[in-house]
Amino acid sequence: MFGLKFLGKTHIPHNKNTADLTPVKMTPPKEVLLPMAQHIGAPATPVVKVGDEVKVGQLIAEPSGYVSSPIYSSVSGKVTKIDNYLRPDGKSVPAIRIESDGEMSVLEGITPPEVTDFDSFIGAIRSSGLVGLGGAGFPTSVKLDAVKNGGIHTIVINGAECEPYITSDTRTMLDQSEAVYDGIALLEKYVPTAEKFIFGIEKNKPACIEEMARIFQDNPKVSIMPLPSLYPQGAEKVIIYNTTGLTVPEGKLPADVGVLVINVTSLAVLANYVKTGMPLVEKCVTVDGSAVKEPKNVVAPIGTSIREIIEFAGGLKEEAGKVIFGGPMMGIPACSLDEPISKTTNAITVFNVKEATEREASACIHCGRCVSACPMGLNPTAFSKALGYGTEEKMEKLEEASINLCMECGCCSYVCPASRPLVQNNRLGKTALREYKAHKASLK
Amino acid sequence: MEKLIVSTSPHIHAKSTTQSIMRDVLIALSPAAVASIVLFGLKALLNIVLCVGVCVLSEFIFNLIVKKKQTIVDLSACVTGLILGLSLPATTGVWPCIVGSVFAIIVVKCLFGGIGCNFANPAATARVLLLSSFGMSVAGGTLTSFQNPELVSGATPLVSINAGILEGLPSIGDMLLGNRAGAVGETCIIAILLGGAYLIVRKVINWETPVVLLGTVFLLSLIIKGDATVALYELLGGGVVFAAFFMATDYSTTPINRLGKVVFAFGCGVLTVIFRFFSSLPEGISYALLIMNILSPYIEKLCTFKPLGKAGKTE
């Protein structure tokens, strides 16, 4: 009813303590663990065996399907083990363990890829191992390949970085602005239909806005859009709405409204690969949180354990209560400090025990804070209520309340005074609905 | 090896809790409570203490009997008791206070599932029960100790206006300070506004509900009576200002969405005026609240905005 859009706002402390800290390159780790699934899609297939000597930038696993991504060794050393690794999300995937020789010697013969036309451009992205670095991990080659279907008129470069603590995208914009510039040039060349390039950057990063405005001052196609410093500005549908005014319909992709969104660090990695031929083997990771002694930005080889990164960054000042891959709003907690960072890790947030301890949930008081907070205009209490019904009615109510529009940004749980597990309920609801639909489809 | 806590995101939470919200409401009610004691003396204090005490005790005992986790620490029973105590005149006897409090907590709140589950405002329902059971000792007003040192019943300005008597009404200044007959907490408009402003600043309530409700009452009175002074007395002379800030903003008995809250407040205003002018009741806000409470889920449903990207008939 009414057809008006009333989008929620949530003020969350930014805690961008590391915004001014230039990333420090980490000393070679003792070993790295590289799971075969660091992206959405089919896990990669190992092409090395135990005992093999590998170099930095050497292919160790090739993509096994269209929606997949290759994995490269991030250190030089010896493959010591290929076994299963239990990911933080509970899925088990093969992982290659490489003992570092401390040399970090680079594979000989790494040359820039030949990029002459659209196909070779997509091929280059595919072989760079690049996946969506904003967090989703969708293979970038697949996303850009869809451009050939035409109709992309606007490319949104996501530099919102709305998650608290994380500043790795901030550093990309400040330290690698040339790579960002080259990235735009590549997109201009190979996505000729794109008329507009819009940088969405939160206003709490004035230095980034200034820098991007400076390097693109002569390019009329590029505009910089300062976004309000309100979580979650960086969420795909939200940033599209706020930069272009377009709404991505439920169940559709940004490409369906002619928009492509790419994370600013992904863009820089892409440009660097085309320039040097060095695939994605290291990541800038923000190390911060209440238990961290000195917040830092660390450039670490992918696959390095949290423990080694934290030690390099200066260690902890308090006992770790919770360790999160990413920021505190959408990050995934690690079960142990020995878990490795992956392609999509942009931060390690370590909370002390006090901050990590969850408040006990109490009854919903119907205050409506979650409804006011939801950036998609959903009613989180409706999902939680729906879960109490029997199957048929539950599914009907979940769909009616558009549960699939929930992107799990966490605003509702954040503001809930009764500490109710609203996001968790939404996840349960989404999974239940998906399984129910699959079951229905299988009966037909 | 370290023991790490693993839970689903988000991993941080805003500071406000149910208890802190209820504490804010208690703080917001305190100016009205202090004013009531100043204006009506110790009997007002006795009423308030009695209502708060019985409300908390009722919830405590109920939870004990049904073996539910103790919930009195969330302070919501205190809030109910304080609102009820403030919305009764000083002449209310001990028994009505006790009966009203037990009814509000046990019947209206606990039996429907406790905090957040009741469909009707406990204090408003209890007040209506007392009005119908104990008659004028509860319904009327009491003259303040400044008007008469003895506790005597007196017609509230609303009753006089509705009877067409415009002489002898307290001045507007007295109305704002609370020096007029009425329920103990509802007379001092300044104290109520102070508390209400606090709640709005603390974002416990939204500003739309009181503004729309009071605006509706004033404008409708103005239209029907055609006299701004009368409309002003209608606005300030009864319990509607108190109710607009502290009863019509109750979370569980009003729509969850903002537009719904506006519609709810408008409905309360319209019904209040209808009851005042076209029924035998001198005061209509309690009944208006109850009726709107019942309609609240439907208002909520009709006032739901279309989510971003939802396929629908409107676009």
CSV table of C-alpha atoms in Angstrom, one decimal, chain A:
chain,number,residue,atom,x,y,z
A,1,MET,CA,0.0,0.0,0.0
A,2,PHE,CA,1.0,3.6,-0.6
A,3,GLY,CA,4.0,2.7,-2.7
A,4,LEU,CA,6.2,5.1,-0.8
A,5,LYS,CA,9.7,4.2,0.1
A,6,PHE,CA,10.7,4.8,3.6
A,7,LEU,CA,14.2,3.5,4.1
A,8,GLY,CA,15.5,2.9,7.6
A,9,LYS,CA,18.6,4.5,9.0
A,10,THR,CA,20.9,3.2,11.7
A,11,HIS,CA,23.6,5.1,13.4
A,12,ILE,CA,26.4,2.7,14.3
A,13,PRO,CA,29.7,3.8,15.7
A,14,HIS,CA,32.2,3.8,12.8
A,15,ASN,CA,35.4,3.0,14.7
A,16,LYS,CA,37.5,3.7,11.7
A,17,ASN,CA,40.7,3.8,13.9
A,18,THR,CA,43.0,2.6,11.1
A,19,ALA,CA,41.9,5.0,8.3
A,20,ASP,CA,45.1,6.9,8.5
A,21,LEU,CA,47.4,3.9,8.8
A,22,THR,CA,49.3,2.9,5.6
A,23,PRO,CA,49.1,-0.9,5.3
A,24,VAL,CA,52.2,-2.7,6.5
A,25,LYS,CA,53.5,-5.7,4.5
A,26,MET,CA,53.6,-8.8,6.6
A,27,THR,CA,56.8,-10.9,7.1
A,28,PRO,CA,56.5,-14.3,5.4
A,29,PRO,CA,54.2,-16.5,7.5
A,30,LYS,CA,55.3,-20.0,8.6
A,31,GLU,CA,52.6,-21.7,6.5
A,32,VAL,CA,49.4,-20.9,4.6
A,33,LEU,CA,46.2,-22.9,4.3
A,34,LEU,CA,44.3,-22.3,1.1
A,35,PRO,CA,40.7,-23.7,1.0
A,36,MET,CA,39.4,-24.5,-2.4
A,37,ALA,CA,36.2,-22.6,-1.9
A,38,GLN,CA,37.0,-18.9,-1.3
A,39,HIS,CA,34.3,-17.9,-3.7
A,40,ILE,CA,30.6,-18.5,-4.5
A,41,GLY,CA,30.4,-21.5,-6.9
A,42,ALA,CA,32.1,-24.8,-7.5
A,43,PRO,CA,35.3,-25.4,-5.4
A,44,ALA,CA,38.5,-25.2,-7.3
A,45,THR,CA,40.4,-28.5,-8.2
A,46,PRO,CA,43.9,-28.9,-6.8
A,47,VAL,CA,46.6,-29.2,-9.5
A,48,VAL,CA,49.5,-29.8,-7.1
A,49,LYS,CA,50.2,-32.8,-4.9
A,50,VAL,CA,51.9,-33.2,-1.5
A,51,GLY,CA,55.6,-32.6,-1.7
A,52,ASP,CA,55.5,-30.2,-4.7
A,53,GLU,CA,57.6,-27.1,-4.5
A,54,VAL,CA,55.6,-23.9,-5.3
A,55,LYS,CA,56.3,-20.3,-5.9
A,56,VAL,CA,54.3,-17.1,-5.2
A,57,GLY,CA,51.8,-16.7,-8.0
A,58,GLN,CA,51.9,-20.3,-9.1
A,59,LEU,CA,48.6,-21.9,-10.0
A,60,ILE,CA,47.7,-24.6,-7.4
A,61,ALA,CA,44.0,-25.1,-8.1
A,62,GLU,CA,42.1,-24.5,-11.3
A,63,PRO,CA,38.4,-23.5,-11.6
A,64,SER,CA,36.1,-26.5,-11.9
A,65,GLY,CA,33.2,-24.9,-13.8
A,66,TYR,CA,32.0,-21.6,-15.1
A,67,VAL,CA,31.1,-20.2,-11.7
A,68,SER,CA,34.4,-20.9,-10.1
A,69,SER,CA,37.8,-19.3,-9.6
A,70,PRO,CA,41.5,-20.4,-9.7
A,71,ILE,CA,43.7,-20.3,-6.6
A,72,TYR,CA,47.3,-19.4,-6.6
A,73,SER,CA,50.0,-20.0,-4.0
A,74,SER,CA,50.6,-17.0,-1.8
A,75,VAL,CA,54.0,-18.1,-0.5
A,76,SER,CA,57.0,-20.0,-1.9
A,77,GLY,CA,57.6,-23.3,-0.2
A,78,LYS,CA,56.4,-26.9,-0.2
A,79,VAL,CA,52.9,-28.4,-0.3
A,80,THR,CA,52.7,-30.4,3.0
A,81,LYS,CA,49.1,-31.5,3.1
A,82,ILE,CA,45.8,-31.6,1.1
A,83,ASP,CA,42.9,-32.4,3.4
A,84,ASN,CA,39.5,-31.2,4.3
A,85,TYR,CA,39.0,-27.9,6.1
A,86,LEU,CA,35.9,-27.0,8.0
A,87,ARG,CA,34.9,-23.5,6.9
A,88,PRO,CA,33.4,-21.1,9.5
A,89,ASP,CA,30.1,-21.6,7.8
A,90,GLY,CA,30.1,-25.3,8.5
A,91,LYS,CA,30.9,-26.6,5.0
A,92,SER,CA,33.8,-28.9,4.6
A,93,VAL,CA,36.1,-28.3,1.6
A,94,PRO,CA,39.5,-29.5,0.5
A,95,ALA,CA,42.4,-27.2,1.4
A,96,ILE,CA,46.0,-27.1,0.4
A,97,ARG,CA,48.5,-26.5,3.2
A,98,ILE,CA,51.8,-24.9,2.1
A,99,GLU,CA,54.9,-24.6,4.3
A,100,SER,CA,56.7,-21.4,3.6
A,101,ASP,CA,60.4,-21.3,2.9
A,102,GLY,CA,60.4,-17.7,4.0
A,103,GLU,CA,61.8,-16.6,0.7
A,104,MET,CA,58.6,-15.4,-0.9
A,105,SER,CA,60.2,-16.0,-4.3
A,106,VAL,CA,58.0,-15.2,-7.2
A,107,LEU,CA,57.2,-17.6,-10.0
A,108,GLU,CA,59.4,-16.9,-13.0
A,109,GLY,CA,57.8,-15.9,-16.2
A,110,ILE,CA,54.9,-13.9,-14.7
A,111,THR,CA,54.0,-11.5,-17.5
A,112,PRO,CA,51.0,-9.2,-18.0
A,113,PRO,CA,48.1,-11.0,-19.8
A,114,GLU,CA,47.4,-10.1,-23.3
A,115,VAL,CA,44.2,-8.1,-23.3
A,116,THR,CA,43.0,-7.2,-26.8
A,117,ASP,CA,39.2,-7.7,-26.8
A,118,PHE,CA,36.3,-8.4,-24.5
A,119,ASP,CA,36.9,-12.2,-24.4
A,120,SER,CA,40.5,-11.8,-23.5
A,121,PHE,CA,39.6,-9.2,-20.9
A,122,ILE,CA,37.1,-11.6,-19.3
A,123,GLY,CA,39.7,-14.4,-19.6
A,124,ALA,CA,42.3,-12.2,-17.8
A,125,ILE,CA,39.9,-11.5,-15.0
A,126,ARG,CA,39.1,-15.2,-14.7
A,127,SER,CA,42.8,-16.2,-14.5
A,128,SER,CA,43.5,-13.4,-11.9
A,129,GLY,CA,41.5,-15.4,-9.4
A,130,LEU,CA,39.5,-12.2,-8.6
A,131,VAL,CA,36.2,-12.6,-6.8
A,132,GLY,CA,34.0,-9.9,-5.3
A,133,LEU,CA,36.1,-8.5,-2.6
A,134,GLY,CA,33.3,-6.6,-0.9
A,135,GLY,CA,32.6,-9.8,0.9
A,136,ALA,CA,30.3,-11.9,-1.3
A,137,GLY,CA,33.1,-13.6,-3.2
A,138,PHE,CA,31.2,-14.0,-6.5
A,139,PRO,CA,33.7,-14.6,-9.3
A,140,THR,CA,34.2,-11.2,-11.0
A,141,SER,CA,34.7,-12.8,-14.4
A,142,VAL,CA,31.2,-14.2,-14.3
A,143,LYS,CA,29.7,-10.9,-13.2
A,144,LEU,CA,31.5,-9.0,-16.0
A,145,ASP,CA,30.8,-11.6,-18.6
A,146,ALA,CA,27.1,-10.9,-18.3
A,147,VAL,CA,28.0,-7.4,-19.7
A,148,LYS,CA,28.0,-8.9,-23.2
A,149,ASN,CA,24.2,-9.3,-22.9
A,150,GLY,CA,24.2,-5.5,-23.2
A,151,GLY,CA,22.2,-2.8,-21.5
A,152,ILE,CA,24.7,-1.8,-18.8
A,153,HIS,CA,24.4,1.9,-18.6
A,154,THR,CA,25.9,2.7,-15.2
A,155,ILE,CA,28.7,1.2,-13.2
A,156,VAL,CA,28.7,1.9,-9.5
A,157,ILE,CA,32.1,1.6,-7.8
A,158,ASN,CA,31.4,0.7,-4.2
A,159,GLY,CA,33.7,2.5,-1.9
A,160,ALA,CA,31.2,3.0,0.9
A,161,GLU,CA,32.9,0.7,3.3
A,162,CYS,CA,30.1,1.0,5.8
A,163,GLU,CA,31.1,-1.8,8.1
A,164,PRO,CA,32.6,-0.5,11.4
A,165,TYR,CA,36.4,-0.8,11.9
A,166,ILE,CA,37.3,-1.8,8.3
A,167,THR,CA,39.5,0.6,6.3
A,168,SER,CA,41.0,-1.6,3.7
A,169,ASP,CA,38.9,-0.1,0.9
A,170,THR,CA,39.8,3.4,2.2
A,171,ARG,CA,43.4,2.5,1.9
A,172,THR,CA,42.9,1.2,-1.6
A,173,MET,CA,41.4,4.5,-2.6
A,174,LEU,CA,44.2,6.5,-1.0
A,175,ASP,CA,47.3,4.3,-1.8
A,176,GLN,CA,46.3,2.7,-5.1
A,177,SER,CA,44.4,5.5,-6.7
A,178,GLU,CA,46.3,4.9,-9.9
A,179,ALA,CA,45.2,1.3,-10.1
A,180,VAL,CA,41.6,2.5,-9.5
A,181,TYR,CA,42.1,4.9,-12.4
A,182,ASP,CA,43.5,2.2,-14.7
A,183,GLY,CA,40.5,-0.1,-13.6
A,184,ILE,CA,38.0,2.6,-14.8
A,185,ALA,CA,39.9,2.9,-18.0
A,186,LEU,CA,39.6,-0.9,-18.6
A,187,LEU,CA,35.9,-0.8,-17.8
A,188,GLU,CA,35.4,2.2,-20.1
A,189,LYS,CA,37.1,0.3,-22.9
A,190,TYR,CA,35.4,-3.1,-22.5
A,191,VAL,CA,32.0,-2.0,-21.3
A,192,PRO,CA,31.3,0.5,-24.0
A,193,THR,CA,27.6,0.8,-23.2
A,194,ALA,CA,28.4,2.3,-19.8
A,195,GLU,CA,27.8,6.0,-19.8
A,196,LYS,CA,28.2,6.7,-16.2
A,197,PHE,CA,30.7,5.6,-13.5
A,198,ILE,CA,29.6,6.6,-10.0
A,199,PHE,CA,31.8,6.2,-7.0
A,200,GLY,CA,29.7,5.7,-3.9
A,201,ILE,CA,31.8,6.8,-0.9
A,202,GLU,CA,30.5,7.5,2.7
A,203,LYS,CA,31.0,11.0,3.9
A,204,ASN,CA,33.2,9.9,6.8
A,205,LYS,CA,36.0,9.4,4.2
A,206,PRO,CA,36.6,12.9,3.0
A,207,ALA,CA,40.2,12.1,2.0
A,208,CYS,CA,39.0,9.3,-0.3
A,209,ILE,CA,36.3,11.5,-1.9
A,210,GLU,CA,38.9,14.2,-2.5
A,211,GLU,CA,41.4,11.8,-3.9
A,212,MET,CA,38.9,10.2,-6.3
A,213,ALA,CA,37.7,13.6,-7.3
A,214,ARG,CA,41.2,14.6,-8.0
A,215,ILE,CA,42.2,11.7,-10.2
A,216,PHE,CA,39.0,11.7,-12.2
A,217,GLN,CA,38.7,15.5,-12.6
A,218,ASP,CA,39.2,15.3,-16.3
A,219,ASN,CA,36.8,12.4,-16.9
A,220,PRO,CA,33.3,13.7,-17.4
A,221,LYS,CA,31.9,10.1,-17.2
A,222,VAL,CA,33.0,9.6,-13.7
A,223,SER,CA,31.2,11.2,-10.8
A,224,ILE,CA,31.9,10.9,-7.0
A,225,MET,CA,28.8,10.6,-4.9
A,226,PRO,CA,29.3,11.2,-1.2
A,227,LEU,CA,26.9,9.0,0.7
A,228,PRO,CA,25.5,9.6,4.2
A,229,SER,CA,27.6,7.9,6.9
A,230,LEU,CA,24.8,5.5,7.7
A,231,TYR,CA,25.1,1.7,7.8
A,232,PRO,CA,24.6,-0.1,5.4
A,233,GLN,CA,25.3,2.3,2.5
A,234,GLY,CA,27.5,-0.3,0.9
A,235,ALA,CA,24.9,-3.0,0.5
A,236,GLU,CA,24.4,-3.5,-3.2
A,237,LYS,CA,20.7,-2.7,-3.5
A,238,VAL,CA,21.1,0.3,-1.1
A,239,ILE,CA,24.0,1.8,-3.0
A,240,ILE,CA,22.3,1.4,-6.3
A,241,TYR,CA,19.2,3.1,-4.9
A,242,ASN,CA,21.2,5.9,-3.4
A,243,THR,CA,23.5,6.5,-6.4
A,244,THR,CA,21.2,6.0,-9.3
A,245,GLY,CA,17.7,6.1,-7.8
A,246,LEU,CA,17.0,2.7,-9.4
A,247,THR,CA,15.3,-0.1,-7.5
A,248,VAL,CA,16.4,-3.7,-8.1
A,249,PRO,CA,13.2,-5.8,-8.0
A,250,GLU,CA,12.9,-8.8,-5.7
A,251,GLY,CA,14.7,-11.8,-7.1
A,252,LYS,CA,16.5,-9.7,-9.9
A,253,LEU,CA,20.1,-8.7,-10.4
A,254,PRO,CA,21.5,-5.2,-10.7
A,255,ALA,CA,22.2,-6.0,-14.4
A,256,ASP,CA,18.4,-6.3,-14.9
A,257,VAL,CA,18.2,-2.5,-14.3
A,258,GLY,CA,21.3,-1.8,-16.3
A,259,VAL,CA,23.7,-1.4,-13.3
A,260,LEU,CA,26.9,-3.1,-12.5
A,261,VAL,CA,28.4,-2.7,-9.0
A,262,ILE,CA,32.0,-3.4,-8.4
A,263,ASN,CA,34.0,-3.0,-5.2
A,264,VAL,CA,36.8,-0.5,-5.4
A,265,THR,CA,39.4,-2.9,-4.2
A,266,SER,CA,38.3,-5.5,-6.7
A,267,LEU,CA,38.7,-2.8,-9.4
A,268,ALA,CA,42.3,-2.1,-8.2
A,269,VAL,CA,43.2,-5.8,-8.1
A,270,LEU,CA,41.9,-6.2,-11.6
A,271,ALA,CA,43.9,-3.3,-12.9
A,272,ASN,CA,47.0,-4.5,-11.2
A,273,TYR,CA,46.7,-8.0,-12.7
A,274,VAL,CA,46.3,-6.6,-16.2
A,275,LYS,CA,49.4,-4.5,-15.6
A,276,THR,CA,51.7,-7.0,-13.9
A,277,GLY,CA,50.2,-10.5,-14.3
A,278,MET,CA,50.4,-11.1,-10.6
A,279,PRO,CA,47.2,-12.9,-9.5
A,280,LEU,CA,45.3,-12.3,-6.3
A,281,VAL,CA,47.7,-13.7,-3.6
A,282,GLU,CA,47.6,-11.1,-0.9
A,283,LYS,CA,45.0,-9.0,0.9
A,284,CYS,CA,45.0,-5.8,2.9
A,285,VAL,CA,43.4,-6.7,6.2
A,286,THR,CA,42.3,-4.3,9.0
A,287,VAL,CA,43.2,-5.7,12.4
A,288,ASP,CA,41.2,-4.0,15.0
A,289,GLY,CA,38.7,-4.5,17.9
A,290,SER,CA,38.6,-4.1,21.6
A,291,ALA,CA,41.2,-6.9,22.3
A,292,VAL,CA,43.8,-5.7,19.8
A,293,LYS,CA,46.8,-3.9,21.2
A,294,GLU,CA,47.6,-1.7,18.1
A,295,PRO,CA,45.0,-1.5,15.4
A,296,LYS,CA,46.8,-1.8,12.0
A,297,ASN,CA,46.3,-2.4,8.3
A,298,VAL,CA,48.3,-5.5,7.3
A,299,VAL,CA,49.0,-6.8,3.9
A,300,ALA,CA,49.1,-10.5,4.3
A,301,PRO,CA,49.4,-13.5,2.0
A,302,ILE,CA,46.0,-15.2,1.5
A,303,GLY,CA,45.9,-18.3,3.7
A,304,THR,CA,47.8,-16.9,6.6
A,305,SER,CA,46.4,-17.8,10.0
A,306,ILE,CA,44.6,-15.2,12.1
A,307,ARG,CA,47.1,-16.0,14.8
A,308,GLU,CA,50.2,-15.1,12.7
A,309,ILE,CA,48.5,-11.9,11.5
A,310,ILE,CA,47.6,-10.7,14.9
A,311,GLU,CA,51.1,-11.5,16.2
A,312,PHE,CA,52.6,-9.5,13.4
A,313,ALA,CA,50.2,-6.6,14.1
A,314,GLY,CA,51.4,-6.4,17.7
A,315,GLY,CA,49.3,-9.0,19.5
A,316,LEU,CA,46.4,-8.8,21.8
A,317,LYS,CA,46.1,-6.8,25.0
A,318,GLU,CA,43.3,-8.9,26.4
A,319,GLU,CA,42.0,-12.4,26.0
A,320,ALA,CA,40.1,-12.9,22.7
A,321,GLY,CA,36.4,-13.5,23.3
A,322,LYS,CA,35.4,-13.5,19.7
A,323,VAL,CA,37.4,-13.3,16.4
A,324,ILE,CA,35.5,-12.1,13.3
A,325,PHE,CA,36.4,-12.4,9.7
A,326,GLY,CA,35.2,-9.0,8.5
A,327,GLY,CA,33.5,-6.4,10.6
A,328,PRO,CA,31.1,-6.7,13.5
A,329,MET,CA,27.9,-6.2,11.6
A,330,MET,CA,28.1,-8.9,8.9
A,331,GLY,CA,31.4,-10.7,9.7
A,332,ILE,CA,31.6,-14.4,10.3
A,333,PRO,CA,33.1,-15.5,13.6
A,334,ALA,CA,36.1,-17.9,13.5
A,335,CYS,CA,36.2,-21.0,15.6
A,336,SER,CA,39.9,-20.8,16.2
A,337,LEU,CA,42.8,-18.5,15.7
A,338,ASP,CA,44.4,-21.0,13.4
A,339,GLU,CA,41.8,-20.4,10.7
A,340,PRO,CA,43.2,-18.7,7.5
A,341,ILE,CA,42.2,-15.5,5.9
A,342,SER,CA,40.7,-15.9,2.4
A,343,LYS,CA,40.3,-13.8,-0.7
A,344,THR,CA,37.3,-12.1,0.7
A,345,THR,CA,38.7,-11.3,4.2
A,346,ASN,CA,39.1,-7.6,4.5
A,347,ALA,CA,39.4,-7.4,8.3
A,348,ILE,CA,40.0,-9.3,11.4
A,349,THR,CA,38.0,-7.9,14.3
A,350,VAL,CA,38.9,-9.2,17.8
A,351,PHE,CA,36.6,-8.5,20.7
A,352,ASN,CA,37.5,-9.0,24.3
A,353,VAL,CA,35.4,-11.4,26.4
A,354,LYS,CA,33.2,-8.7,27.8
A,355,GLU,CA,32.2,-7.3,24.3
A,356,ALA,CA,31.9,-10.8,22.9
A,357,THR,CA,29.4,-12.0,25.5
A,358,GLU,CA,25.9,-11.9,24.1
A,359,ARG,CA,23.0,-10.3,26.0
A,360,GLU,CA,20.2,-12.7,26.8
A,361,ALA,CA,17.1,-12.3,24.6
A,362,SER,CA,13.9,-11.2,26.2
A,363,ALA,CA,10.3,-10.8,25.0
A,364,CYS,CA,9.6,-8.5,22.0
A,365,ILE,CA,8.1,-5.3,23.3
A,366,HIS,CA,6.8,-4.2,19.9
A,367,CYS,CA,8.8,-1.0,20.0
A,368,GLY,CA,9.3,-0.8,16.2
A,369,ARG,CA,13.0,0.0,16.3
A,370,CYS,CA,13.8,-2.8,13.9
A,371,VAL,CA,11.1,-1.6,11.5
A,372,SER,CA,12.6,1.9,11.5
A,373,ALA,CA,16.1,0.5,11.1
A,374,CYS,CA,15.6,-1.8,8.2
A,375,PRO,CA,17.2,-0.3,5.1
A,376,MET,CA,14.9,-2.4,2.8
A,377,GLY,CA,11.7,-1.3,4.5
A,378,LEU,CA,10.9,-4.7,5.9
A,379,ASN,CA,9.3,-5.7,9.2
A,380,PRO,CA,11.6,-8.1,10.9
A,381,THR,CA,9.1,-8.9,13.6
A,382,ALA,CA,6.8,-10.3,10.9
A,383,PHE,CA,9.4,-12.9,9.9
A,384,SER,CA,9.9,-14.0,13.5
A,385,LYS,CA,6.2,-14.3,14.0
A,386,ALA,CA,5.8,-16.3,10.8
A,387,LEU,CA,8.3,-18.9,12.0
A,388,GLY,CA,5.8,-19.8,14.7
A,389,TYR,CA,3.2,-21.1,12.2
A,390,GLY,CA,2.7,-24.5,10.5
A,391,THR,CA,4.6,-25.1,7.3
A,392,GLU,CA,2.1,-23.9,4.6
A,393,GLU,CA,1.1,-20.8,6.5
A,394,LYS,CA,4.7,-20.1,7.5
A,395,MET,CA,5.9,-20.1,3.9
A,396,GLU,CA,3.0,-17.9,2.8
A,397,LYS,CA,3.6,-15.4,5.5
A,398,LEU,CA,7.4,-15.4,4.9
A,399,GLU,CA,6.9,-14.7,1.2
A,400,GLU,CA,4.2,-12.1,1.9
A,401,ALA,CA,6.6,-10.2,4.1
A,402,SER,CA,9.3,-10.5,1.4
A,403,ILE,CA,11.9,-12.4,3.4
A,404,ASN,CA,14.2,-12.8,0.4
A,405,LEU,CA,14.7,-9.1,0.3
A,406,CYS,CA,16.5,-9.3,3.7
A,407,MET,CA,20.3,-9.1,3.1
A,408,GLU,CA,21.2,-9.8,6.7
A,409,CYS,CA,22.8,-6.5,7.3
A,410,GLY,CA,22.2,-6.8,11.0
A,411,CYS,CA,20.5,-3.4,11.7
A,412,CYS,CA,17.4,-5.0,13.2
A,413,SER,CA,19.3,-7.1,15.7
A,414,TYR,CA,21.7,-4.2,16.4
A,415,VAL,CA,18.9,-1.9,17.5
A,416,CYS,CA,16.7,-4.5,19.3
A,417,PRO,CA,16.4,-3.6,23.0
A,418,ALA,CA,15.2,-7.1,23.8
A,419,SER,CA,18.3,-8.5,22.1
A,420,ARG,CA,16.2,-10.8,19.9
A,421,PRO,CA,18.0,-12.9,17.3
A,422,LEU,CA,16.2,-11.2,14.4
A,423,VAL,CA,18.8,-11.8,11.7
A,424,GLN,CA,19.2,-15.4,12.8
A,425,ASN,CA,15.4,-15.8,12.5
A,426,ASN,CA,15.6,-14.3,9.0
A,427,ARG,CA,18.3,-16.7,8.0
A,428,LEU,CA,16.2,-19.6,9.3
A,429,GLY,CA,13.2,-18.3,7.4
A,430,LYS,CA,15.1,-17.9,4.2
A,431,THR,CA,16.6,-21.4,4.4
A,432,ALA,CA,13.2,-22.9,5.2
A,433,LEU,CA,11.6,-21.1,2.3
A,434,ARG,CA,14.3,-22.2,-0.1
A,435,GLU,CA,14.2,-25.8,1.0
A,436,TYR,CA,10.4,-25.8,0.8
A,437,LYS,CA,10.4,-24.5,-2.7
A,438,ALA,CA,13.0,-27.0,-3.8
A,439,HIS,CA,10.9,-29.7,-2.2
A,440,LYS,CA,7.8,-28.5,-4.0
A,441,ALA,CA,9.7,-28.4,-7.3
A,442,SER,CA,11.0,-31.9,-6.8
A,443,LEU,CA,7.4,-33.2,-6.4
A,444,LYS,CA,6.3,-31.8,-9.7
